[in-house]
mmCIF file of C-alpha atoms in Angstrom:
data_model
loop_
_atom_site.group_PDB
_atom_site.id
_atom_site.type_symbol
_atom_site.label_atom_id
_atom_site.label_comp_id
_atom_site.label_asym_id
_atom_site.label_seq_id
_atom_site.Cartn_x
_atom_site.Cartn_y
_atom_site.Cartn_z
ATOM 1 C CA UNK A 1 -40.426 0.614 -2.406
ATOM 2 C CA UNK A 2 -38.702 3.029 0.442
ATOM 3 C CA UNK A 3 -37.802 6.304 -0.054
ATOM 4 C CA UNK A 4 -34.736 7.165 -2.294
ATOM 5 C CA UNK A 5 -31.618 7.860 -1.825
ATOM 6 C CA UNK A 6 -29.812 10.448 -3.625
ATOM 7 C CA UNK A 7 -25.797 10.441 -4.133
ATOM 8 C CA UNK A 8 -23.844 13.062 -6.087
ATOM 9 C CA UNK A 9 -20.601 11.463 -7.640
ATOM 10 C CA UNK A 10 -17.999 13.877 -8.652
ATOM 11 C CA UNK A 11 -17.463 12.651 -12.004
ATOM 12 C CA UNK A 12 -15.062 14.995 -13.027
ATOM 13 C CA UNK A 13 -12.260 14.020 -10.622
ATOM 14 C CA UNK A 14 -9.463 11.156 -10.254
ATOM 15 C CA UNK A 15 -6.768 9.870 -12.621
ATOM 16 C CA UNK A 16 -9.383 8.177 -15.085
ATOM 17 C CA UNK A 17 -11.519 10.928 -15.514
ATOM 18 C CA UNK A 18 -15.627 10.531 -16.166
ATOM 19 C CA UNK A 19 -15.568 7.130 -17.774
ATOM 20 C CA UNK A 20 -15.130 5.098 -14.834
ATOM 21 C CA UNK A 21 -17.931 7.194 -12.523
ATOM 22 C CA UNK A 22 -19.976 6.994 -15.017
ATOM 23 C CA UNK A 23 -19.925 3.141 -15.554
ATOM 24 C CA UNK A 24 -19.892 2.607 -12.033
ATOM 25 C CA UNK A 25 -23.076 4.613 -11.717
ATOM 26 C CA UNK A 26 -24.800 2.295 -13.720
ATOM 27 C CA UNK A 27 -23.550 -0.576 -11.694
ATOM 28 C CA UNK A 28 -24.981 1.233 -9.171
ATOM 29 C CA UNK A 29 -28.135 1.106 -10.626
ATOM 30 C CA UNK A 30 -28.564 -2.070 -11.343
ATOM 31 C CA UNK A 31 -27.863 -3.380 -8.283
ATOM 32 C CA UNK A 32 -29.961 -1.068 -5.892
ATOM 33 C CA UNK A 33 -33.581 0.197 -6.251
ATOM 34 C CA UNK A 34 -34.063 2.731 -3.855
ATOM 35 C CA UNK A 35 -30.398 4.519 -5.318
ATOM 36 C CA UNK A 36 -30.442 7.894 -7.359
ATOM 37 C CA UNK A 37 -27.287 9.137 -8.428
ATOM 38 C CA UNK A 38 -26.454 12.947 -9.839
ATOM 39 C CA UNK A 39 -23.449 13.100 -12.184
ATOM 40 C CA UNK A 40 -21.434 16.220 -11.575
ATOM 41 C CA UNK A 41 -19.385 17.656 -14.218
ATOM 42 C CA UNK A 42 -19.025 19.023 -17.562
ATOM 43 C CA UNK A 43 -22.712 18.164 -18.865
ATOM 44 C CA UNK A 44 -21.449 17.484 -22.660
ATOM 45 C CA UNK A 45 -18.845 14.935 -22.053
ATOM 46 C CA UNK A 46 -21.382 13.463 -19.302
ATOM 47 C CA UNK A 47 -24.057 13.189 -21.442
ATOM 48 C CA UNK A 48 -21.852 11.252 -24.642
ATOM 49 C CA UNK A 49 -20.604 8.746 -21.441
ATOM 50 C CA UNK A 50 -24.281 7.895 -20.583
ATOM 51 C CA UNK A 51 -25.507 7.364 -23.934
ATOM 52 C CA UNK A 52 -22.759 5.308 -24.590
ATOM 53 C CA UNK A 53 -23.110 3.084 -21.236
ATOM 54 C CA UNK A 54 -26.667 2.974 -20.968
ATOM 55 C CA UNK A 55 -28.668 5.963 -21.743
ATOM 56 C CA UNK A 56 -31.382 7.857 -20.300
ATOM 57 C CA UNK A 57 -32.632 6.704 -16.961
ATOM 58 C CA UNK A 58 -35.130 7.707 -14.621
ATOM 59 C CA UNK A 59 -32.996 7.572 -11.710
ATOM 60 C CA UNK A 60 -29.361 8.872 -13.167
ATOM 61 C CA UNK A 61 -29.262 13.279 -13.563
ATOM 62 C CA UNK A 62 -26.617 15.025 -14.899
ATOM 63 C CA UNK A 63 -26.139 18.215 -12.413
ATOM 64 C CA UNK A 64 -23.213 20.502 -14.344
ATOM 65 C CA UNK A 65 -20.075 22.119 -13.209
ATOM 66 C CA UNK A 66 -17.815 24.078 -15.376
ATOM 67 C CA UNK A 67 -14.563 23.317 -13.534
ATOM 68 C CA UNK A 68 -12.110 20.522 -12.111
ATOM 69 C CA UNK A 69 -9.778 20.776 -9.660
ATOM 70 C CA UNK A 70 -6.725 18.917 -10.771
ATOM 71 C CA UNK A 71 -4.941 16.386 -8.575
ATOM 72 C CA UNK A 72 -1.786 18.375 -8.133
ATOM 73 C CA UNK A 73 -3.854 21.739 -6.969
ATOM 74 C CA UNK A 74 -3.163 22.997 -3.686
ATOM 75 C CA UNK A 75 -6.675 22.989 -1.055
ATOM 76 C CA UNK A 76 -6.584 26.350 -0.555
ATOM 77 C CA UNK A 77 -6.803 27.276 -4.602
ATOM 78 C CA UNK A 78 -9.353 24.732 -4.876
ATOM 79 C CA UNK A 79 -10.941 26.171 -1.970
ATOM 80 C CA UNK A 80 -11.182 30.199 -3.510
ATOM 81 C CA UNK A 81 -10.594 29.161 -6.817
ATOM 82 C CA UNK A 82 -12.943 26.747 -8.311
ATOM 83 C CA UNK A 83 -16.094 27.538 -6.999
ATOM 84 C CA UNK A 84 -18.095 26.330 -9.914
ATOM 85 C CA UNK A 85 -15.990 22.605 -9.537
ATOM 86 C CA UNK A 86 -17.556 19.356 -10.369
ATOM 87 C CA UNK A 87 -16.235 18.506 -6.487
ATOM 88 C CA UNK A 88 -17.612 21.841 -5.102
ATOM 89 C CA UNK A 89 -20.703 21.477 -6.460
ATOM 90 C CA UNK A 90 -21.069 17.690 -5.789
ATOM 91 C CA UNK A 91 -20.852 19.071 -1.888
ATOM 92 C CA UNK A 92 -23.099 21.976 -2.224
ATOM 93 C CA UNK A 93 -25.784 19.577 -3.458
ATOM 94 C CA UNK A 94 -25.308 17.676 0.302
ATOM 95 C CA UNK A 95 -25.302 20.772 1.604
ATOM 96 C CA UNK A 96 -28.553 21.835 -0.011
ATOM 97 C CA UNK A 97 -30.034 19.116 0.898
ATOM 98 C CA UNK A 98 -30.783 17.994 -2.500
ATOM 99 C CA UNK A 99 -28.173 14.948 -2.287
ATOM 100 C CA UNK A 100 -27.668 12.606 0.848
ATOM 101 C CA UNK A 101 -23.838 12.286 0.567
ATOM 102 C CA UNK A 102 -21.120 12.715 -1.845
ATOM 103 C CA UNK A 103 -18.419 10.420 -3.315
ATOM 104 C CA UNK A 104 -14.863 11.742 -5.075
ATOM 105 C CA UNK A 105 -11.846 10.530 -6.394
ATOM 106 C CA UNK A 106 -10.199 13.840 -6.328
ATOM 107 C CA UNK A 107 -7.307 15.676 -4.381
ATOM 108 C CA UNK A 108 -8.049 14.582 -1.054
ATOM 109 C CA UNK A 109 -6.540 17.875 0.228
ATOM 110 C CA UNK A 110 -8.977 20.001 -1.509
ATOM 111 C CA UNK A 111 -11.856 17.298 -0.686
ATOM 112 C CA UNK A 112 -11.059 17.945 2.907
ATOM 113 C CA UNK A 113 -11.080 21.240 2.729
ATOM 114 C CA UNK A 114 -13.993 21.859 0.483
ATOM 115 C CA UNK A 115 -16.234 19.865 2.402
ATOM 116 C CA UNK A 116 -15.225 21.340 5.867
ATOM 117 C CA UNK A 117 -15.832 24.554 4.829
ATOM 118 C CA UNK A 118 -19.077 23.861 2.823
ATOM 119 C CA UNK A 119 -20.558 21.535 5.634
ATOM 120 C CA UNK A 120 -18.998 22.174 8.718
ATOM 121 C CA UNK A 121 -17.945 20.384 11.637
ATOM 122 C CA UNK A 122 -20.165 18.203 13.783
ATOM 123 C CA UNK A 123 -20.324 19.755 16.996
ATOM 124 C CA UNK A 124 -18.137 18.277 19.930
ATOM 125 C CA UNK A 125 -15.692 17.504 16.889
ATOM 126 C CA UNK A 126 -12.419 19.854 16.412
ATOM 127 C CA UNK A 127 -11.529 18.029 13.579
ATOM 128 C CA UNK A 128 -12.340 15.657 10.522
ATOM 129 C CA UNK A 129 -10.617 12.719 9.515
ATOM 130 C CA UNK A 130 -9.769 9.881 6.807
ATOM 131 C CA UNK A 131 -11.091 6.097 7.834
ATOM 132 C CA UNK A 132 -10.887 3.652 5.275
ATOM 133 C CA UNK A 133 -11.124 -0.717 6.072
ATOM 134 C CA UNK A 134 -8.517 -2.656 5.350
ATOM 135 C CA UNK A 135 -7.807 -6.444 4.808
ATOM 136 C CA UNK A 136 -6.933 -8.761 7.709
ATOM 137 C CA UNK A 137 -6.029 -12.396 8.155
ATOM 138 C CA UNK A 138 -9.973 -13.283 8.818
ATOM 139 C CA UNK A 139 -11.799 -10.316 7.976
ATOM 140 C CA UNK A 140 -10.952 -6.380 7.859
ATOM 141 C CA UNK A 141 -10.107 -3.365 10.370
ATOM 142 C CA UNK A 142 -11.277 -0.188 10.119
ATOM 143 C CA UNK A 143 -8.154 2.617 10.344
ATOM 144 C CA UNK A 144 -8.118 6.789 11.289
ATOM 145 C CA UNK A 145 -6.587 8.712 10.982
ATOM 146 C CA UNK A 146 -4.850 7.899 7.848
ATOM 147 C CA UNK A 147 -3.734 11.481 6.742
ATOM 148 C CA UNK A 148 -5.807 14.487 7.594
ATOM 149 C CA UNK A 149 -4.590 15.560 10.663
ATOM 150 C CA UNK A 150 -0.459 15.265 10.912
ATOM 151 C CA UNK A 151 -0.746 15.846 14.643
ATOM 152 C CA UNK A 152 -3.384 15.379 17.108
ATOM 153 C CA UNK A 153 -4.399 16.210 20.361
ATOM 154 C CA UNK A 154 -5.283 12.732 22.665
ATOM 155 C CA UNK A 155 -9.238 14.235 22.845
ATOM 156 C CA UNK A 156 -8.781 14.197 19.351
ATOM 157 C CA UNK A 157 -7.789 10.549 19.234
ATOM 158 C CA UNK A 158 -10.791 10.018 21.530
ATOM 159 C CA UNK A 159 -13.035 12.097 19.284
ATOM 160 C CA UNK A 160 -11.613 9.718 16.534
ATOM 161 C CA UNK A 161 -12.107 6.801 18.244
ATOM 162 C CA UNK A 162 -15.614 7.063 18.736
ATOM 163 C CA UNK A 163 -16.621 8.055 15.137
ATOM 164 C CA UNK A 164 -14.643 4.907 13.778
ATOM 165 C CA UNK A 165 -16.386 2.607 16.892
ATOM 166 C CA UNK A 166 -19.798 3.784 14.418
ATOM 167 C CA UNK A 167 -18.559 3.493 11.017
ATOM 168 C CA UNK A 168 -16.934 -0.151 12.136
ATOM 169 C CA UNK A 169 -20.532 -1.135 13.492
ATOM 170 C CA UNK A 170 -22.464 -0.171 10.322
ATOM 171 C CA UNK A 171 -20.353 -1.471 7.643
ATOM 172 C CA UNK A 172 -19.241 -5.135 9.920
ATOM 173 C CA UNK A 173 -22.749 -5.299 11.885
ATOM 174 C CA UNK A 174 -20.654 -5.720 15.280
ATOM 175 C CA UNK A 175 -22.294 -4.401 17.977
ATOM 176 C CA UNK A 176 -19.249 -2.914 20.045
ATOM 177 C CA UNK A 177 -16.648 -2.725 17.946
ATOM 178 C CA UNK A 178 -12.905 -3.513 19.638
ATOM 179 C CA UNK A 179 -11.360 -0.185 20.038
ATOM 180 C CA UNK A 180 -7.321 -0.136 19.588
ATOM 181 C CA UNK A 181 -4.683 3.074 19.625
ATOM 182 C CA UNK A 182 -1.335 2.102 17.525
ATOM 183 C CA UNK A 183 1.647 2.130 19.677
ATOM 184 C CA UNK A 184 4.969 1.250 19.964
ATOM 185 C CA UNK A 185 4.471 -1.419 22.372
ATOM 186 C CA UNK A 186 1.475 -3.125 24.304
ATOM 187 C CA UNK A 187 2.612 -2.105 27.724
ATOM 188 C CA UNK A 188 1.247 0.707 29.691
ATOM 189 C CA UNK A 189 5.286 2.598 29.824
ATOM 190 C CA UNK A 190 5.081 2.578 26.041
ATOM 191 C CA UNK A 191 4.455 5.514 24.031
ATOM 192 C CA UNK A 192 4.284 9.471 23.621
ATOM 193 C CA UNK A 193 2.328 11.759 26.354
ATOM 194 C CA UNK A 194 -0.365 11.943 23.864
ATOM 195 C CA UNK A 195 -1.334 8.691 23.284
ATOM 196 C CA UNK A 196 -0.956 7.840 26.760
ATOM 197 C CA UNK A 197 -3.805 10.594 27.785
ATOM 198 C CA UNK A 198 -5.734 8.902 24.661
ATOM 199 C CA UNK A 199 -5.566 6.025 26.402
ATOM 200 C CA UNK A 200 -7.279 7.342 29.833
ATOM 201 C CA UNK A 201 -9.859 9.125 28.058
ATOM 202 C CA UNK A 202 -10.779 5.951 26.296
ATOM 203 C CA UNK A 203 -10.470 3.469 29.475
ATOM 204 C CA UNK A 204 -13.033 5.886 30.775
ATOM 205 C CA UNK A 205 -15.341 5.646 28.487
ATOM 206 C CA UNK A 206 -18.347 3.474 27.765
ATOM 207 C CA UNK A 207 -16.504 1.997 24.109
ATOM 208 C CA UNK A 208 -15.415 -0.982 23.538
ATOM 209 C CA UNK A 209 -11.336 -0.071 24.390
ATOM 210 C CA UNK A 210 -9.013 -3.446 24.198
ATOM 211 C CA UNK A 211 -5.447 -1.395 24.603
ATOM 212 C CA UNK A 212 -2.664 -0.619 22.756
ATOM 213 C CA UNK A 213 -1.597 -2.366 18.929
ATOM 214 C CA UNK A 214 1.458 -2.525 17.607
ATOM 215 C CA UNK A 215 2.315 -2.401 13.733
ATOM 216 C CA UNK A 216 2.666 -6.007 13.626
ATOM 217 C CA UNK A 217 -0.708 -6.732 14.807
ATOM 218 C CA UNK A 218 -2.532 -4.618 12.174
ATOM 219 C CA UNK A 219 -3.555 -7.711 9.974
ATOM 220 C CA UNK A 220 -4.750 -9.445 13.246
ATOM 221 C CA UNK A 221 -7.929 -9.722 14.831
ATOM 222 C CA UNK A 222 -7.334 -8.003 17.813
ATOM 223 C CA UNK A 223 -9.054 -4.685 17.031
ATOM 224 C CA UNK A 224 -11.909 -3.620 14.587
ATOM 225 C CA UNK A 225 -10.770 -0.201 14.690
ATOM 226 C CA UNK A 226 -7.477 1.335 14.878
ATOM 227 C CA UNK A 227 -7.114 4.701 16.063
ATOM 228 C CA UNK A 228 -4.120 7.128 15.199
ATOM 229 C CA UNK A 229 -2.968 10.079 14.032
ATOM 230 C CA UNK A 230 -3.097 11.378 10.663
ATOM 231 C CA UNK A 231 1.166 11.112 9.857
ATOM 232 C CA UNK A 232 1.246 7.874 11.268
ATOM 233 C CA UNK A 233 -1.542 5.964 9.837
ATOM 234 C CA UNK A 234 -0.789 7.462 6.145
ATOM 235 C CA UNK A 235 2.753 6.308 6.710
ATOM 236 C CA UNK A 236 1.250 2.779 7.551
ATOM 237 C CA UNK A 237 -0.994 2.335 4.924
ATOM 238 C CA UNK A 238 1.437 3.643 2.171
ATOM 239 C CA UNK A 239 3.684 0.887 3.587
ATOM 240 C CA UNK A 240 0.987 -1.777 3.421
ATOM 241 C CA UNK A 241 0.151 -0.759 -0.181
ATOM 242 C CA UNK A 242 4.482 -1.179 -0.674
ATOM 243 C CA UNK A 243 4.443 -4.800 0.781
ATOM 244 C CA UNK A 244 1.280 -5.864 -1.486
ATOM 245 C CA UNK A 245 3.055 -4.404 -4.330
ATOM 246 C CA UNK A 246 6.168 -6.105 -3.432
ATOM 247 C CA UNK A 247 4.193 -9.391 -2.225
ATOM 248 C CA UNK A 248 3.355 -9.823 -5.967
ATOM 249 C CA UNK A 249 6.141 -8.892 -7.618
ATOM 250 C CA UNK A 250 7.957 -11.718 -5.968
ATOM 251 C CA UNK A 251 5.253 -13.795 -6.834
ATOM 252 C CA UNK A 252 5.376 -13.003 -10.385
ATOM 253 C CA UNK A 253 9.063 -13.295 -10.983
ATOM 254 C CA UNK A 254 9.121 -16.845 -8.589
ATOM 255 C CA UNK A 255 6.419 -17.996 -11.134
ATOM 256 C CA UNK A 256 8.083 -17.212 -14.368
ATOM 257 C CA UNK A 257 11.605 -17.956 -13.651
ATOM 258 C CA UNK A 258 11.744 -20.722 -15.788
ATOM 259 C CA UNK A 259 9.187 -23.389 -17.757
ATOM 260 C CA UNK A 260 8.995 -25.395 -14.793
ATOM 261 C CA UNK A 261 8.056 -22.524 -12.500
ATOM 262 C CA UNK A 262 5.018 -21.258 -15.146
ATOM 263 C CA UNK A 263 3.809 -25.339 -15.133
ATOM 264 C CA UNK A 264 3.506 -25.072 -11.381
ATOM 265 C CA UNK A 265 1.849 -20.850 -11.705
ATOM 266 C CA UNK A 266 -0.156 -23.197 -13.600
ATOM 267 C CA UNK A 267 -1.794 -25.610 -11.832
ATOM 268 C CA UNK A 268 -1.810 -23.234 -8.680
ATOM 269 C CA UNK A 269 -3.926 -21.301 -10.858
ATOM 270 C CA UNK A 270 -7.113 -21.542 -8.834
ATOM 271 C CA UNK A 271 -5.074 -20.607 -5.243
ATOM 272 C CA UNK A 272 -3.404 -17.521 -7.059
ATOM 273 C CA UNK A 273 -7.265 -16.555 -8.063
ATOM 274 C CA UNK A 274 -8.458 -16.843 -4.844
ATOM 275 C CA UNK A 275 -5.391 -15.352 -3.154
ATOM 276 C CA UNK A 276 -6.014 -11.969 -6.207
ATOM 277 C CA UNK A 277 -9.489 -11.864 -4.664
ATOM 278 C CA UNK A 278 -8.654 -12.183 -1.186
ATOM 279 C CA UNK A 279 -6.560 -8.828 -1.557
ATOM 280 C CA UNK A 280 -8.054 -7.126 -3.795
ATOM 281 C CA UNK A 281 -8.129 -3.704 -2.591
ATOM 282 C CA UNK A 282 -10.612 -2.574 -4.664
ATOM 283 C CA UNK A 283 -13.358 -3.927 -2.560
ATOM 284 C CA UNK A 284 -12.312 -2.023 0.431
ATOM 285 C CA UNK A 285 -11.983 1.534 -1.515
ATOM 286 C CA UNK A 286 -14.169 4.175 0.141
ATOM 287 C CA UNK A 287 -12.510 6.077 2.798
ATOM 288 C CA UNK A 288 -15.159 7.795 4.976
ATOM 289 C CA UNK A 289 -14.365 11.375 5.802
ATOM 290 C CA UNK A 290 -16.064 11.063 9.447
ATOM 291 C CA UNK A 291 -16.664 14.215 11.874
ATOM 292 C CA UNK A 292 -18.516 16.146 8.979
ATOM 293 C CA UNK A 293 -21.974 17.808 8.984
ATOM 294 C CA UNK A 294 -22.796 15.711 6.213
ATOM 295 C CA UNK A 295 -21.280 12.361 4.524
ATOM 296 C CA UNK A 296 -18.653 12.523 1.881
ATOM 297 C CA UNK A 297 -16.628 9.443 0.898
ATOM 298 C CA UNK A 298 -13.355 9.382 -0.961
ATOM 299 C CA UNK A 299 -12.255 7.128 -3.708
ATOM 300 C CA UNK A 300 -8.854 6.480 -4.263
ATOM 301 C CA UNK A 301 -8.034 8.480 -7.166
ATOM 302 C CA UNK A 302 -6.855 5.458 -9.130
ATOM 303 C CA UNK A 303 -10.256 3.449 -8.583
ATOM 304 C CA UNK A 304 -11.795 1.455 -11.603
ATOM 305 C CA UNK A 305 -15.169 0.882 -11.995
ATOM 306 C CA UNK A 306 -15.596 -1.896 -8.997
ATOM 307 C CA UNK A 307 -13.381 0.497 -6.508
ATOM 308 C CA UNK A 308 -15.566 3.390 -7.289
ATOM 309 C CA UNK A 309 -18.784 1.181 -7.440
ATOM 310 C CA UNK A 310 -17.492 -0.224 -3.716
ATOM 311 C CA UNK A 311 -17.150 3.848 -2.548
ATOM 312 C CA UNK A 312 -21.063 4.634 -3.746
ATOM 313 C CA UNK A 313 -21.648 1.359 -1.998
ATOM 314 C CA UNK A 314 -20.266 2.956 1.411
ATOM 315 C CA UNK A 315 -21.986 6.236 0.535
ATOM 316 C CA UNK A 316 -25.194 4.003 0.962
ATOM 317 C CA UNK A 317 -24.271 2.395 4.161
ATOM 318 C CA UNK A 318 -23.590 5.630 5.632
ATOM 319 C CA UNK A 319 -26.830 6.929 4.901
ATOM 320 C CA UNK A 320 -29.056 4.775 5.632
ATOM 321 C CA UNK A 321 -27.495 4.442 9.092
ATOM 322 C CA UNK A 322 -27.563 8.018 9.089
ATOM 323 C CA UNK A 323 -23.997 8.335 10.340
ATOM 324 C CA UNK A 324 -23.703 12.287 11.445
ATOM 325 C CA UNK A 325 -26.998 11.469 13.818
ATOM 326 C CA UNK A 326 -25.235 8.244 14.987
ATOM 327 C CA UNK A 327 -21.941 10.160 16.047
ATOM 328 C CA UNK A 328 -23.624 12.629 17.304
ATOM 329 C CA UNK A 329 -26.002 10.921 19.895
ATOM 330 C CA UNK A 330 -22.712 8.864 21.207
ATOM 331 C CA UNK A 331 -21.235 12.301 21.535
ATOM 332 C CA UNK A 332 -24.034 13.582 23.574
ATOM 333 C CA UNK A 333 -23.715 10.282 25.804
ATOM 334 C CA UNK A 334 -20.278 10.422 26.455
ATOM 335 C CA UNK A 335 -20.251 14.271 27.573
ATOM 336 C CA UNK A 336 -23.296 13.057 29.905
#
């Protein structure tokens, strides 16, 4: 057996609370040898939740933390505030050294925050950001920034641009991932200053740059990595959760009209199942906070155990392919 490696899972955080980490830990588990996991948190409650989902085991610690920082709290509280937080201390442990990365469904405000101060920036990177995958017609993109950074600077889009070019390659296995910046148009007339000088940075550099993508394209297979700023890709991907909301509430209401619209939900039963799995967004939860001196992933606040289970998953990736080392050795290539 290879060395270990060691994840801290703020268990505290999220709009299920400790149950969910702590049953996706032991999925965890069970499906990979070489993973240790520390549960961080309020040792009492964690303790009850791992007798009750699978008790003591060899590779599962309980590491505790006195205080939570509550969804609605602003960064900088969090920040001064709650130093002795089941997400603080779930970063300290990366920092120490004593964990390899960190996963959270909490405030991704204070995540950010927390874990910029606590780790620190990469150097060559002004700024961290928020890239998660996302579904497409034959496979899945991989999208930044979707929320960190409102506005952004076109090295910044570069800087972004190359991180997600590594995080593509490790989680799809593609070599030279296709590099896009979201536009307003494909031509070379269309678009702000900024992503115009984006553009020229990354036509001059050795990644893999295909152009400009428009909204439309997204779910295409044009690009494996999408690169904008923060305001515009959350406002896309809070409109692409709206349309798969609104995709199946159509669905439902077409299906159960009337008796002869549940007989034919009925024996479309097995399309509907594969079409659920297809979109399941659950399998692409993990959003990577890249540009960090360290690896922290972030969970959708909302995740069950098989969305959380996917973000440890990612955690894993990450490591193993030691991402910070990765980004930085491209860094030192392109200033070269």
């Amino acid at each position: 057996m290879g060395s270990r490696t060691v994840i801290s899972l703020d268990a505290m955080s999220g709009d299920h609370g400790a149950e969910v980490v702590v049953r996706a830990a032991f999925a965890a588990l069970r499906k990979h040898d070489n993973v240790c996991l520390c549960l961080v948190g309020r040792a009492a409650e964690l303790e009850q939740l791992v007798a009750r989902y699978g008790g003591t085991h060899e590779r599962l610690s309980i590491v505790p933390a006195t205080e939570v920082v509550e969804m609605s709290e602003a960064p900088t509280d969090a920040l001064r505030r709650k130093k002795d937080s089941s997400m603080r201390i779930a970063i300290n442990l990366v920092s120490e050294g004593r964990a390899a990365a960190c996963v959270s469904a909490g405030n991704t405000g204070a995540l950010m925050a927390t874990a910029k101060f606590v780790l620190k920036m990469l150097p060559g990177i002004d700024r961290p950001a928020i890239l998660a995958g996302l579904p497409t017609m034959r496979g899945s993109i991989h999208m930044l920034d979707l929320g960190a950074n409102a506005e952004c600077t076109a090295e910044q889009l570069f800087q972004f641009a190359l991180m997600g070019s590594i995080v593509a390659a490790d989680l799809s296995g593609k070599a030279s991932p296709r590099i896009a910046l979201l536009n307003i148009g494909a031509e070379d007339t269309k678009g702000n200053q900024t992503v115009k000088e984006a553009a020229q940075l990354l036509e001059a550099s050795s990644l893999n740059y295909v152009g400009y993508i428009e909204g439309n394209e997204l779910f295409s297979e044009r690009a494996d990595v999408v690169v904008t700023d923060g305001f515009t890709g959350n406002v896309a991907l809070k409109s692409m959760e709206g349309i798969a909301g609104l995709t199946r509430f159509y669905l439902k209401r077409a299906f159960t009209r009337n008796w002869l619209a549940k007989l034919q939900a009925f024996l479309a039963a097995p399309v509907l199942k594969r079409l659920a799995a297809d979109t399941d967004t659950r399998r692409y939860n993990g959003a990577t906070l890249v540009g960090l001196n360290g690896i922290v992933i972030k969970s959708h606040g909302g995740a069950d155990e098989l969305a959380f289970l996917h973000a440890i998953e990612t955690a894993v990736i990450e490591v193993e392919n030691q991402l910070p080392d990765q980004i930085g050795r491209l860094l030192r290539k392109e200033a070269a």
